[in-house]
PDB file of C-alpha atoms in Angstrom:
ATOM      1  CA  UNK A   1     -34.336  20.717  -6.955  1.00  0.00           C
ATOM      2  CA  UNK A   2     -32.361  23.698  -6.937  1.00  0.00           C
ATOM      3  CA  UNK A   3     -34.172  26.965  -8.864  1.00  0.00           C
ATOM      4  CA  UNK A   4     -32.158  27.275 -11.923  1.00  0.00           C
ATOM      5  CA  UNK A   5     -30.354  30.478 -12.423  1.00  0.00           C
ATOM      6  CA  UNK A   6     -30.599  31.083 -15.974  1.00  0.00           C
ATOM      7  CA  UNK A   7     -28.959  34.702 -16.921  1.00  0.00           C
ATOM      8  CA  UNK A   8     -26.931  37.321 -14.489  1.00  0.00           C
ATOM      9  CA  UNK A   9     -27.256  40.726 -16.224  1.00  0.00           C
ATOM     10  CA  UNK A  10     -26.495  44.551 -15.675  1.00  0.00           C
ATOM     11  CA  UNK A  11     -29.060  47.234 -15.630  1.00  0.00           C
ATOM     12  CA  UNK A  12     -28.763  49.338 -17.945  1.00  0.00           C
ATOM     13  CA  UNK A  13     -28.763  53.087 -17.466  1.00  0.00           C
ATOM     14  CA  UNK A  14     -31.234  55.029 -19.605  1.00  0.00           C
ATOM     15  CA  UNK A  15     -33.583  58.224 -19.151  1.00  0.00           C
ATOM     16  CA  UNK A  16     -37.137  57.678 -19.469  1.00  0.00           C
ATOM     17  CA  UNK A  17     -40.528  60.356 -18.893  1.00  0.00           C
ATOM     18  CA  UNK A  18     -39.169  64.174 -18.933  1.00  0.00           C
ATOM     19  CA  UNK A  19     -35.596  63.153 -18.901  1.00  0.00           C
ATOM     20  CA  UNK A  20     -35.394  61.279 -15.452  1.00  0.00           C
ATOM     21  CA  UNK A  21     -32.424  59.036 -15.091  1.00  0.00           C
ATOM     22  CA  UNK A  22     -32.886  55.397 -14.104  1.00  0.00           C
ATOM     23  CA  UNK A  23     -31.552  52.142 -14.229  1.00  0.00           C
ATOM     24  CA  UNK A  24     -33.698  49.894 -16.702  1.00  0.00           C
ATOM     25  CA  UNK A  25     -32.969  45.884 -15.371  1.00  0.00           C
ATOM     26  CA  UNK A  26     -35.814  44.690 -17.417  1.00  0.00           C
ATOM     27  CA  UNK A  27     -36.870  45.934 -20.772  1.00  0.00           C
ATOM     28  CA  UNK A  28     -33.290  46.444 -22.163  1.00  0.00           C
ATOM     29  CA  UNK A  29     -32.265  44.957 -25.513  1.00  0.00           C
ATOM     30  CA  UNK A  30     -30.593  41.984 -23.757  1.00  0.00           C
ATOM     31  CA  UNK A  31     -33.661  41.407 -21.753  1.00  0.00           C
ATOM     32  CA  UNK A  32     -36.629  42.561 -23.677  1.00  0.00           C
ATOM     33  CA  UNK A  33     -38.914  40.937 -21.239  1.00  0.00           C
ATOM     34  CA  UNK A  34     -39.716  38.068 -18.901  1.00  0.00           C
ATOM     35  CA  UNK A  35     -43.209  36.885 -18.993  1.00  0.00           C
ATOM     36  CA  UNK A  36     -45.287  38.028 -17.067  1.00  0.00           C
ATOM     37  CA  UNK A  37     -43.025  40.833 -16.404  1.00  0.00           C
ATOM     38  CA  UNK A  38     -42.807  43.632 -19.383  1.00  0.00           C
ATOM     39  CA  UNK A  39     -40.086  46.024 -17.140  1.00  0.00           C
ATOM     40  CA  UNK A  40     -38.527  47.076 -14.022  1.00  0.00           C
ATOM     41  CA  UNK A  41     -37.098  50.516 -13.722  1.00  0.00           C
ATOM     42  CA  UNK A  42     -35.149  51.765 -10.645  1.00  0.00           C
ATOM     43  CA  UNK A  43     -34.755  55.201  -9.728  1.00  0.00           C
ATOM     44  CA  UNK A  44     -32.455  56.155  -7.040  1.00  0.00           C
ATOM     45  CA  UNK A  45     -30.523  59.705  -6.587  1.00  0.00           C
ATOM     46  CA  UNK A  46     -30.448  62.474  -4.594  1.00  0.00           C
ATOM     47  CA  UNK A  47     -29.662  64.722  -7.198  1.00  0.00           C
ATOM     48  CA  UNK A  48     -33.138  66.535  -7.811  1.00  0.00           C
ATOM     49  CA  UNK A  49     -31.921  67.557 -11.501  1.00  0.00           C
ATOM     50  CA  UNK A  50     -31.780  63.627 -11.784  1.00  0.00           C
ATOM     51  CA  UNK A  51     -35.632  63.269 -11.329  1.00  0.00           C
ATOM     52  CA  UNK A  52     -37.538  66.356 -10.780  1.00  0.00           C
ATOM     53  CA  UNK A  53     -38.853  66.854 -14.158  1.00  0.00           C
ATOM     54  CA  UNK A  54     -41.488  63.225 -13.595  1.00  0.00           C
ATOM     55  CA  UNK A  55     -43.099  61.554 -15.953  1.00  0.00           C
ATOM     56  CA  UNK A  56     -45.607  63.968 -17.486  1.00  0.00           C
ATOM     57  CA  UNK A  57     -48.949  62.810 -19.088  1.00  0.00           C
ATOM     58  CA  UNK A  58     -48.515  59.870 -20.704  1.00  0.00           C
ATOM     59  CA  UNK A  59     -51.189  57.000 -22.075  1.00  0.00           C
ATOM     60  CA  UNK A  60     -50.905  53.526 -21.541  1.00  0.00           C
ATOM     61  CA  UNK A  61     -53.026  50.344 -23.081  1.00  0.00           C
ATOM     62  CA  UNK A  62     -52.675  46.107 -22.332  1.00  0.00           C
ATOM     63  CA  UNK A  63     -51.080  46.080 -18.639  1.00  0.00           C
ATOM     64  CA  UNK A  64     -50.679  46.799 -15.341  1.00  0.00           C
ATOM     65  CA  UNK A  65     -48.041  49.077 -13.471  1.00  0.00           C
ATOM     66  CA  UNK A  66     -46.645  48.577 -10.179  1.00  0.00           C
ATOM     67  CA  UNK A  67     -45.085  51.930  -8.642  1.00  0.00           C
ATOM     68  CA  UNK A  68     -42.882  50.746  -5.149  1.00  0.00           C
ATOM     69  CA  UNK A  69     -41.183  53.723  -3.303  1.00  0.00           C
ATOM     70  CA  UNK A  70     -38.401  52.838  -0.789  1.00  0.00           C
ATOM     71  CA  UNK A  71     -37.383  56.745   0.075  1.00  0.00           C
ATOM     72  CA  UNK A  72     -39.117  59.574  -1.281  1.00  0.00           C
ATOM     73  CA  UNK A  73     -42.658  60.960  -2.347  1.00  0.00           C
ATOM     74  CA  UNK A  74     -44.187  60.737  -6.254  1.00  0.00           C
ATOM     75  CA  UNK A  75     -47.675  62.256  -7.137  1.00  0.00           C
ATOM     76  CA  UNK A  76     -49.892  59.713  -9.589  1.00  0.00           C
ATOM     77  CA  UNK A  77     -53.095  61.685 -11.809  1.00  0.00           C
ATOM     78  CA  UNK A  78     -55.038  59.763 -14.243  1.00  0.00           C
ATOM     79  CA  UNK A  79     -57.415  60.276 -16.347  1.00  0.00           C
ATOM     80  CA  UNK A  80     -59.934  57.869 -14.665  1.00  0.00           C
ATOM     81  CA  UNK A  81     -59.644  60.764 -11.608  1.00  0.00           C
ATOM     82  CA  UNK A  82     -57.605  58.231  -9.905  1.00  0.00           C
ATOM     83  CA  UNK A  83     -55.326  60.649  -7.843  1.00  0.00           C
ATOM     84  CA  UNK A  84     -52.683  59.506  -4.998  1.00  0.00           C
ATOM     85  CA  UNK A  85     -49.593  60.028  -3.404  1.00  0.00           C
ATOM     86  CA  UNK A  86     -46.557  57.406  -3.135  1.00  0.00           C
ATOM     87  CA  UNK A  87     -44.389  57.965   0.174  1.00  0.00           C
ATOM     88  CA  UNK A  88     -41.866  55.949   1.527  1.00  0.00           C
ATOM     89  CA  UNK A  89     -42.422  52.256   1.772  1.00  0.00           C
ATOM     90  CA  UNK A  90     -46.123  52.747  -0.429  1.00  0.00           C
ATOM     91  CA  UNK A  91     -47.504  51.338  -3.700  1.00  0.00           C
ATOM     92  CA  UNK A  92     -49.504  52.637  -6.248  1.00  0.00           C
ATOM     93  CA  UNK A  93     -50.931  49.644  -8.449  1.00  0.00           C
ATOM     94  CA  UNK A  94     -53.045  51.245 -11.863  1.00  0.00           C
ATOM     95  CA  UNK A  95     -54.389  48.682 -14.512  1.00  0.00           C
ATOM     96  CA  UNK A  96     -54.027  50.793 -17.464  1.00  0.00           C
ATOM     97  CA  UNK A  97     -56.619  48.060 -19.353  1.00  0.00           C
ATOM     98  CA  UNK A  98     -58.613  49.325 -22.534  1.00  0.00           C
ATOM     99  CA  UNK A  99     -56.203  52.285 -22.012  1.00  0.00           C
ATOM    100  CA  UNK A 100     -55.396  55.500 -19.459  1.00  0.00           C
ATOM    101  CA  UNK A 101     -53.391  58.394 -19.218  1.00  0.00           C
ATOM    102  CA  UNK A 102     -51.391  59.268 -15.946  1.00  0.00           C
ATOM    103  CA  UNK A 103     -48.941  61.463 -14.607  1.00  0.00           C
ATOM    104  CA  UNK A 104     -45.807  60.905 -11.862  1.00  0.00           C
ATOM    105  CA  UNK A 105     -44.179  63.613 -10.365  1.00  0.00           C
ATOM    106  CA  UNK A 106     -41.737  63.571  -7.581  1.00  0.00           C
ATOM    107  CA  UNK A 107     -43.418  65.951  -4.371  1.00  0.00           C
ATOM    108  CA  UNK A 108     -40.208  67.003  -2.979  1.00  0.00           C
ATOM    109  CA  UNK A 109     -37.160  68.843  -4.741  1.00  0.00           C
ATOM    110  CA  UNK A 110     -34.178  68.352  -2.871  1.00  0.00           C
ATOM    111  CA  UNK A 111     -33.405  64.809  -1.072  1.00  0.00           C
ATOM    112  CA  UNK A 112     -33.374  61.147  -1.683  1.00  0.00           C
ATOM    113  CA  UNK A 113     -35.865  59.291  -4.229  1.00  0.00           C
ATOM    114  CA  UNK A 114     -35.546  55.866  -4.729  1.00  0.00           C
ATOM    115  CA  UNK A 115     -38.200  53.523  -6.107  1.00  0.00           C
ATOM    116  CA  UNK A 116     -39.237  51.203  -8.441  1.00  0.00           C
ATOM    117  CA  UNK A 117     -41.570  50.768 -11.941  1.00  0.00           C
ATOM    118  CA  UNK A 118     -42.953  47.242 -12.794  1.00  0.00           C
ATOM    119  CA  UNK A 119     -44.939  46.347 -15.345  1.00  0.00           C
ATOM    120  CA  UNK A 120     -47.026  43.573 -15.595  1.00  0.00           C
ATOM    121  CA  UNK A 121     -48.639  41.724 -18.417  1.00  0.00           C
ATOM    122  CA  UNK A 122     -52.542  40.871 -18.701  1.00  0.00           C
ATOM    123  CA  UNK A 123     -53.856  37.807 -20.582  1.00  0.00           C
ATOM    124  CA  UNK A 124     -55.698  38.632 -23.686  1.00  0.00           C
ATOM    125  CA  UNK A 125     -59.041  38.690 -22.369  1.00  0.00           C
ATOM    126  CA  UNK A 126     -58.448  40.868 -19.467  1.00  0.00           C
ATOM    127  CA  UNK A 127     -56.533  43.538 -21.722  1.00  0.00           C
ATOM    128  CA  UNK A 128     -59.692  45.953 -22.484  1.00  0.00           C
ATOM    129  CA  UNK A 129     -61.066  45.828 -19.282  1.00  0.00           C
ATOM    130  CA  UNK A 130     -61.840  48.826 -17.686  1.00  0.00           C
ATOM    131  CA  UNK A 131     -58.636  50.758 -15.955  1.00  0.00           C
ATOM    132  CA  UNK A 132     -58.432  51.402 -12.475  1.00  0.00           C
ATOM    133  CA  UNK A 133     -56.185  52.814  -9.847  1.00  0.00           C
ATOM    134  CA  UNK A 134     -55.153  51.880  -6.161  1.00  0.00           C
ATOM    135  CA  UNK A 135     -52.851  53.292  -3.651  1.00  0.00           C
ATOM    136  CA  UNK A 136     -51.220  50.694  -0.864  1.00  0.00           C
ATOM    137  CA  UNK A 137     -49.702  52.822   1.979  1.00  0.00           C
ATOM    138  CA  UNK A 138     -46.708  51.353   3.423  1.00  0.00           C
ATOM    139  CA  UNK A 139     -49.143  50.446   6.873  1.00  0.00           C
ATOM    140  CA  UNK A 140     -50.902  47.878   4.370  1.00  0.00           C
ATOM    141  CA  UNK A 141     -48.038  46.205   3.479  1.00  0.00           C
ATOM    142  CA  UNK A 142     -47.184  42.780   5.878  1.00  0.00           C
ATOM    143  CA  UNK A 143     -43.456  42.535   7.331  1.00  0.00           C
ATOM    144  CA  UNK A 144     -41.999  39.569   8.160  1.00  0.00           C
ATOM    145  CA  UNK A 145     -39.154  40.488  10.774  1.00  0.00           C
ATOM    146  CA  UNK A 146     -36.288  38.299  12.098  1.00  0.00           C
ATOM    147  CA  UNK A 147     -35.523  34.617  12.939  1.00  0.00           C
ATOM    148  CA  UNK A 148     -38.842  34.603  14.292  1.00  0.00           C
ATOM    149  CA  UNK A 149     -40.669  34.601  11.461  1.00  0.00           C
ATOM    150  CA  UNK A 150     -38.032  33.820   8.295  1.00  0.00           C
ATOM    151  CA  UNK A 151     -35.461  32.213   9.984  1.00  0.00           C
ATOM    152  CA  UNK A 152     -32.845  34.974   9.367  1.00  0.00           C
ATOM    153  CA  UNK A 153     -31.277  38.047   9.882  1.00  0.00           C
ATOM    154  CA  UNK A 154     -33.323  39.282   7.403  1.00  0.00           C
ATOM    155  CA  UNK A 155     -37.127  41.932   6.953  1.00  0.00           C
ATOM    156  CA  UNK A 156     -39.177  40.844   3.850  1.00  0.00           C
ATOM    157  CA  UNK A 157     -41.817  43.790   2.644  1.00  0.00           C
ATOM    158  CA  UNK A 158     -44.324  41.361   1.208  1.00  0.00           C
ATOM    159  CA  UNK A 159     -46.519  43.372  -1.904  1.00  0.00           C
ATOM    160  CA  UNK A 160     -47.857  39.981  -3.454  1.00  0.00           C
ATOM    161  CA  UNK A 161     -48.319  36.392  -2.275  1.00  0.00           C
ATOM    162  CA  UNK A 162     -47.107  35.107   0.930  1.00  0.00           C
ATOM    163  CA  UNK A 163     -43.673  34.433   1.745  1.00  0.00           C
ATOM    164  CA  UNK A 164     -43.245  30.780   2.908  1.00  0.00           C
ATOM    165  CA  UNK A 165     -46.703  30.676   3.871  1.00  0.00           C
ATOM    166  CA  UNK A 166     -45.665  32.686   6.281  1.00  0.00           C
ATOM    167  CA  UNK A 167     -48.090  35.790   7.777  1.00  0.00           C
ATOM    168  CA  UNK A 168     -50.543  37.893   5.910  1.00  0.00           C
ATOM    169  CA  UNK A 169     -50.845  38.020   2.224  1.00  0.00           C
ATOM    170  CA  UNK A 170     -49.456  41.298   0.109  1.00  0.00           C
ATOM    171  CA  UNK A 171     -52.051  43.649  -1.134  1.00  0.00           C
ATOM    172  CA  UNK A 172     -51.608  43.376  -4.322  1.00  0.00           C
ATOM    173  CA  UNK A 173     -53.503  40.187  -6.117  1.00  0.00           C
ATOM    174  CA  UNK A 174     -52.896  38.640  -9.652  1.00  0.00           C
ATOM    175  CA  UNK A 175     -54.579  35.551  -9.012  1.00  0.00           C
ATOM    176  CA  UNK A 176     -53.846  34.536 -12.834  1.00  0.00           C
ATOM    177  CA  UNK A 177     -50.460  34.570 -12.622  1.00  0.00           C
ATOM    178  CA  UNK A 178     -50.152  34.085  -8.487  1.00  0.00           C
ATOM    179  CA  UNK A 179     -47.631  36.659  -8.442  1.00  0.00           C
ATOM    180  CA  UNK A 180     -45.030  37.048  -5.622  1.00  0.00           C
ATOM    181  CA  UNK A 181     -43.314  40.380  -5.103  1.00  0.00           C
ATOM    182  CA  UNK A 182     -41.328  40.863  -2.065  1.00  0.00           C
ATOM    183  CA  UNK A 183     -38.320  43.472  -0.926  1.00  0.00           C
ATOM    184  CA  UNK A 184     -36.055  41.304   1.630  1.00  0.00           C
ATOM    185  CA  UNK A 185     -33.084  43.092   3.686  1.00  0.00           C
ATOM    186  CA  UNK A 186     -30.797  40.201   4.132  1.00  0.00           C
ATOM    187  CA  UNK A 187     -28.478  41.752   7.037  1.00  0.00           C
ATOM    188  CA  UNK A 188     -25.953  38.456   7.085  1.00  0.00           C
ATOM    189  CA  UNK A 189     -26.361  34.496   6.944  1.00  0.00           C
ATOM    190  CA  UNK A 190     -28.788  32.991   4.913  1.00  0.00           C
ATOM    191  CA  UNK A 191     -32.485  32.642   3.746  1.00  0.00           C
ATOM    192  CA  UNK A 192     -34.191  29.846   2.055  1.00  0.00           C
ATOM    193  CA  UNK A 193     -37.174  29.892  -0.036  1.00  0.00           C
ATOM    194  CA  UNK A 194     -39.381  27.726  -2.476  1.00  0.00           C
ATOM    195  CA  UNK A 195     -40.828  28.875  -6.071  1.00  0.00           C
ATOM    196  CA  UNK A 196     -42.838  27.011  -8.228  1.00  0.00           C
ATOM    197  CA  UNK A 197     -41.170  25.253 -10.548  1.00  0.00           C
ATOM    198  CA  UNK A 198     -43.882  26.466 -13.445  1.00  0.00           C
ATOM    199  CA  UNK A 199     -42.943  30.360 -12.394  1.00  0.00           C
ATOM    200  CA  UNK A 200     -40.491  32.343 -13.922  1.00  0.00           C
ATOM    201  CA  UNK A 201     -39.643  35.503 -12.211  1.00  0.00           C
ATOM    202  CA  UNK A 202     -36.074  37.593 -10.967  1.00  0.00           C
ATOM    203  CA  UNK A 203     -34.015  38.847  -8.272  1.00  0.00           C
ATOM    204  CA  UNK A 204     -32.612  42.174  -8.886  1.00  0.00           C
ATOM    205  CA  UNK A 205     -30.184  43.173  -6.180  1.00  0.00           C
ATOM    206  CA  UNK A 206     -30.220  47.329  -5.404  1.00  0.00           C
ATOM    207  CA  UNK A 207     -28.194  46.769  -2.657  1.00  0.00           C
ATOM    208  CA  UNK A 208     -24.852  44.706  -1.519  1.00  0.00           C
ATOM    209  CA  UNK A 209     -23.857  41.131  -2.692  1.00  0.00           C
ATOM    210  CA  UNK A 210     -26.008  38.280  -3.183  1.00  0.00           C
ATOM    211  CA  UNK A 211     -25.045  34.421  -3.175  1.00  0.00           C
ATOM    212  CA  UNK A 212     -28.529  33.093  -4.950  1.00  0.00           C
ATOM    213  CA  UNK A 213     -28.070  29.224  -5.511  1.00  0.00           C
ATOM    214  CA  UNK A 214     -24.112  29.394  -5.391  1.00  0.00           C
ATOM    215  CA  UNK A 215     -24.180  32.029  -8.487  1.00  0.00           C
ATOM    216  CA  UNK A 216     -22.863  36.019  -7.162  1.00  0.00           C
ATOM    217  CA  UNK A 217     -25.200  38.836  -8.360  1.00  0.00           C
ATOM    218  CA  UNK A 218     -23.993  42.155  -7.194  1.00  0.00           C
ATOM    219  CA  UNK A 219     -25.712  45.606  -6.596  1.00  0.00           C
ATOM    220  CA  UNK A 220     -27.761  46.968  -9.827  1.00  0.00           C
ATOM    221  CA  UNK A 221     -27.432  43.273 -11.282  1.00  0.00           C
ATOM    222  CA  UNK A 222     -30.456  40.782 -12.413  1.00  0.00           C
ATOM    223  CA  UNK A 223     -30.814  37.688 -12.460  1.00  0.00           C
ATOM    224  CA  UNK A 224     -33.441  35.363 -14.056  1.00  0.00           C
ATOM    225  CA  UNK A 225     -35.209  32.528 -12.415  1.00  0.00           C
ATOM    226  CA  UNK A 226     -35.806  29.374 -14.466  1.00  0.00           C
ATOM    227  CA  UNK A 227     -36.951  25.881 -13.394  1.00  0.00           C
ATOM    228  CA  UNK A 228     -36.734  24.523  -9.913  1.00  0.00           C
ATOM    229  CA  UNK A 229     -38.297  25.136  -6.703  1.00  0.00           C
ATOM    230  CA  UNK A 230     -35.711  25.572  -3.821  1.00  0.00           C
ATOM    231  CA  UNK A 231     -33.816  29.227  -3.700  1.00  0.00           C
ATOM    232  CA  UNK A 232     -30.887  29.461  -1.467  1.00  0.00           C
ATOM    233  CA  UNK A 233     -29.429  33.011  -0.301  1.00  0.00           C
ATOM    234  CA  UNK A 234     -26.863  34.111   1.422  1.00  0.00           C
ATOM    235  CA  UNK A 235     -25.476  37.783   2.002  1.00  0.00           C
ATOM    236  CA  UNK A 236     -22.063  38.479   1.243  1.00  0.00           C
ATOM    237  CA  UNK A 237     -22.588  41.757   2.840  1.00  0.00           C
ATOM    238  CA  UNK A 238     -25.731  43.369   4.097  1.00  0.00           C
ATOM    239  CA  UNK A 239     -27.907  43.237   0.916  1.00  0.00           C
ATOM    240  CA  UNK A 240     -31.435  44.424  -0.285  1.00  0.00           C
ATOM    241  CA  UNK A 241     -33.025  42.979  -3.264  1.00  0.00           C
ATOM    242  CA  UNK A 242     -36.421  42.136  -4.900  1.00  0.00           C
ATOM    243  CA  UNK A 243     -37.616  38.501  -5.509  1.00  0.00           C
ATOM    244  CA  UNK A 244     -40.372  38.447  -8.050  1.00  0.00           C
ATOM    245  CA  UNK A 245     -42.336  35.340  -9.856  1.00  0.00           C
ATOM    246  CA  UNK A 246     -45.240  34.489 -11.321  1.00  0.00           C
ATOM    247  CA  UNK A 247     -46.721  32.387 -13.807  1.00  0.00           C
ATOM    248  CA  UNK A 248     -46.085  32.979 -17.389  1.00  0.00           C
ATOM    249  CA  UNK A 249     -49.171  34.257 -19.174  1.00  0.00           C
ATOM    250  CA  UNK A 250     -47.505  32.477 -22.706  1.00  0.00           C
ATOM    251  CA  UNK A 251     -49.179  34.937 -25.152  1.00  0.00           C
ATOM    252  CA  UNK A 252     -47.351  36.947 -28.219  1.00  0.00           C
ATOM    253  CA  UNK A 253     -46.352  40.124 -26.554  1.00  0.00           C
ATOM    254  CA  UNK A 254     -46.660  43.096 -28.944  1.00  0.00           C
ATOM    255  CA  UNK A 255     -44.832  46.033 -27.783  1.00  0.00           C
ATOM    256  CA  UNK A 256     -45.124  49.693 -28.968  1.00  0.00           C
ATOM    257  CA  UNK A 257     -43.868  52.035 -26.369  1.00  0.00           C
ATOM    258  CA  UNK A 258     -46.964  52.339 -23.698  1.00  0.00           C
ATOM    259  CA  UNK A 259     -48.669  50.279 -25.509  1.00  0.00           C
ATOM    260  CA  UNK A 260     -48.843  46.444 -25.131  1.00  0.00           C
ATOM    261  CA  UNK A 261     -50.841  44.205 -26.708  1.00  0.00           C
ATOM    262  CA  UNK A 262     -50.664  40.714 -28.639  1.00  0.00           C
ATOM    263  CA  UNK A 263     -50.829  41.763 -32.852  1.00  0.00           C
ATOM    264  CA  UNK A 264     -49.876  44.427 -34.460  1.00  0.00           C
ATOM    265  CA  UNK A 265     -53.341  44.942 -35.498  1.00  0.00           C
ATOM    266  CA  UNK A 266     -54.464  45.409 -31.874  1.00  0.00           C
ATOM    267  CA  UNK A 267     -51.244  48.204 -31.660  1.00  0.00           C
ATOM    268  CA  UNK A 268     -52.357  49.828 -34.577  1.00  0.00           C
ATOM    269  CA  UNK A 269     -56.220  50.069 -32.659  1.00  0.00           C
ATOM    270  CA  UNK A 270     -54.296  51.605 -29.503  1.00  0.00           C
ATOM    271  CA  UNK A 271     -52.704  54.455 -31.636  1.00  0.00           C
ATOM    272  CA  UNK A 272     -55.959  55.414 -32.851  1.00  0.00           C
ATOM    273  CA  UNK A 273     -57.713  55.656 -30.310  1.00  0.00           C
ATOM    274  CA  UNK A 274     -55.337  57.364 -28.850  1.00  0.00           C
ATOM    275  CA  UNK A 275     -54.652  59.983 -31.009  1.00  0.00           C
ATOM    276  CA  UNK A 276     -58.804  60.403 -31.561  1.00  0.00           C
ATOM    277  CA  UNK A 277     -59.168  60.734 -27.867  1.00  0.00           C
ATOM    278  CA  UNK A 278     -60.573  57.430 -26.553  1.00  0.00           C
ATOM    279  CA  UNK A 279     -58.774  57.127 -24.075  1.00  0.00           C
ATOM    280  CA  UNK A 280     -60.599  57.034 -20.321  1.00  0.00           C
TER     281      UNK A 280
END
């Protein structure tokens, strides 16, 4: 049975950090979020007064975020002493847990930077764990390349799970909700995958035209995956896009800026420690 495609939406543009402009796909009023997923940002100019100012100091409590550069360079700090840089094709995964404060500034000020912000939801009882930081270099992430491997015209950058049980696992492990995060180039013709029908997840096209399951999503456009296992897509025109799923956690998600948790109790807890400096 064909994956159901259950909304097509626009990013939205929006500013974010020190005034860096982005498209927000997930995490907009019409799409608050999409559990497990809290938001995905893109960021993509080559106008430095776009993006230079970063994403000073900022705290974070009840998830996980998932930093994905395509072109560019962005410096993470925590307060953990987690410390790494993002190049092209890298990762930088931080579980913000019982709560963190980071900083993201772009390294370079003239030039192309284009990337992505995910966040991911925890289950209750992993929310106060202790935070923690990791940076994936683009040599650690698998490729699957041509009809060799996929079957297509068509490179898949795999960051979680395993594409078609095809290759070497991504990096990045959330066992809990078996997330899948990939980045496929679709140069022309087709690709076929299979989902879980139990996972919910997205394909957010930065790139081209996309036929997903006989529905067209364009360039900057979302659209949510539903129940069903089989995915069918075809490029219209050389596309990129991500495919993203995983299972849905199915807990009340609280959500106060940085801060996500499942009561407003547990919000109000996050503020003050916060502001009395119990943070890592």
């Amino acid at each position: 049975m064909k994956k159901q495609i259950t909304r097509v939406l626009n990013g939205m543009p929006t500013q974010d950090g020190a005034g860096v402009n982005l498209t927000r796909a997930i995490g907009q009023p019409a799409l608050r979020n999409l559990d497990p997923f809290l938001m995905l940002d893109e960021i993509r100019s080559d106008n430095p007064d776009d993006y230079i100012a970063g994403f000073p100091a900022h705290p974070h409590k009840g998830f996980e975020t998932l930093s994905y550069m395509i072109q560019g360079s962005m410096e993470h700090n925590d307060s953990t002493g987690g410390h790494g840089l993002i190049t092209s094709g890298g990762v930088q995964y931080m579980t913000a847990g019982k709560g963190i404060i980071h900083s993201e500034t772009p390294k370079q000020d003239s030039g192309m930077l284009f990337g992505f912000q995910l966040w991911l939801n925890l289950p209750a009882k992993d929310k106060l764990q202790q935070p923690k930081y990791i940076d994936i270099p683009k040599k650690d992430i698998p490729v699957l390349k041509g009809t060799e491997d996929t079957g297509a015209d068509a490179t898949i950058k795999v960051i979680a799970g395993k594409f078609n049980g095809v290759g070497t696992e991504g990096p990045v492990v959330r066992s809990d909700i078996e997330a899948e995060i990939y980045d496929v180039t679709l140069n022309k013709g087709s690709l076929s995958t299979n989902i879980h029908t139990d996972k919910r997840g997205f394909i957010y096209v930065y790139h081209g035209k996309l036929e997903i399951n006989g529905q067209v999503v364009a360039a900057k456009q979302i659209a949510t995956l539903g129940e069903g296992e089989a995915i069918d897509l075809v490029a219209l025109e050389e596309s990129g896009f991500l495919l993203l799923a995983g299972l849905p956690i199915n807990e009340p998600i609280i959500q106060y800026g940085p801060f996500v948790m499942n009561s407003m109790s547990e919000i109000d807890t996050a503020l003050r420690d916060y502001q009395s400096g119990n943070f890592v």
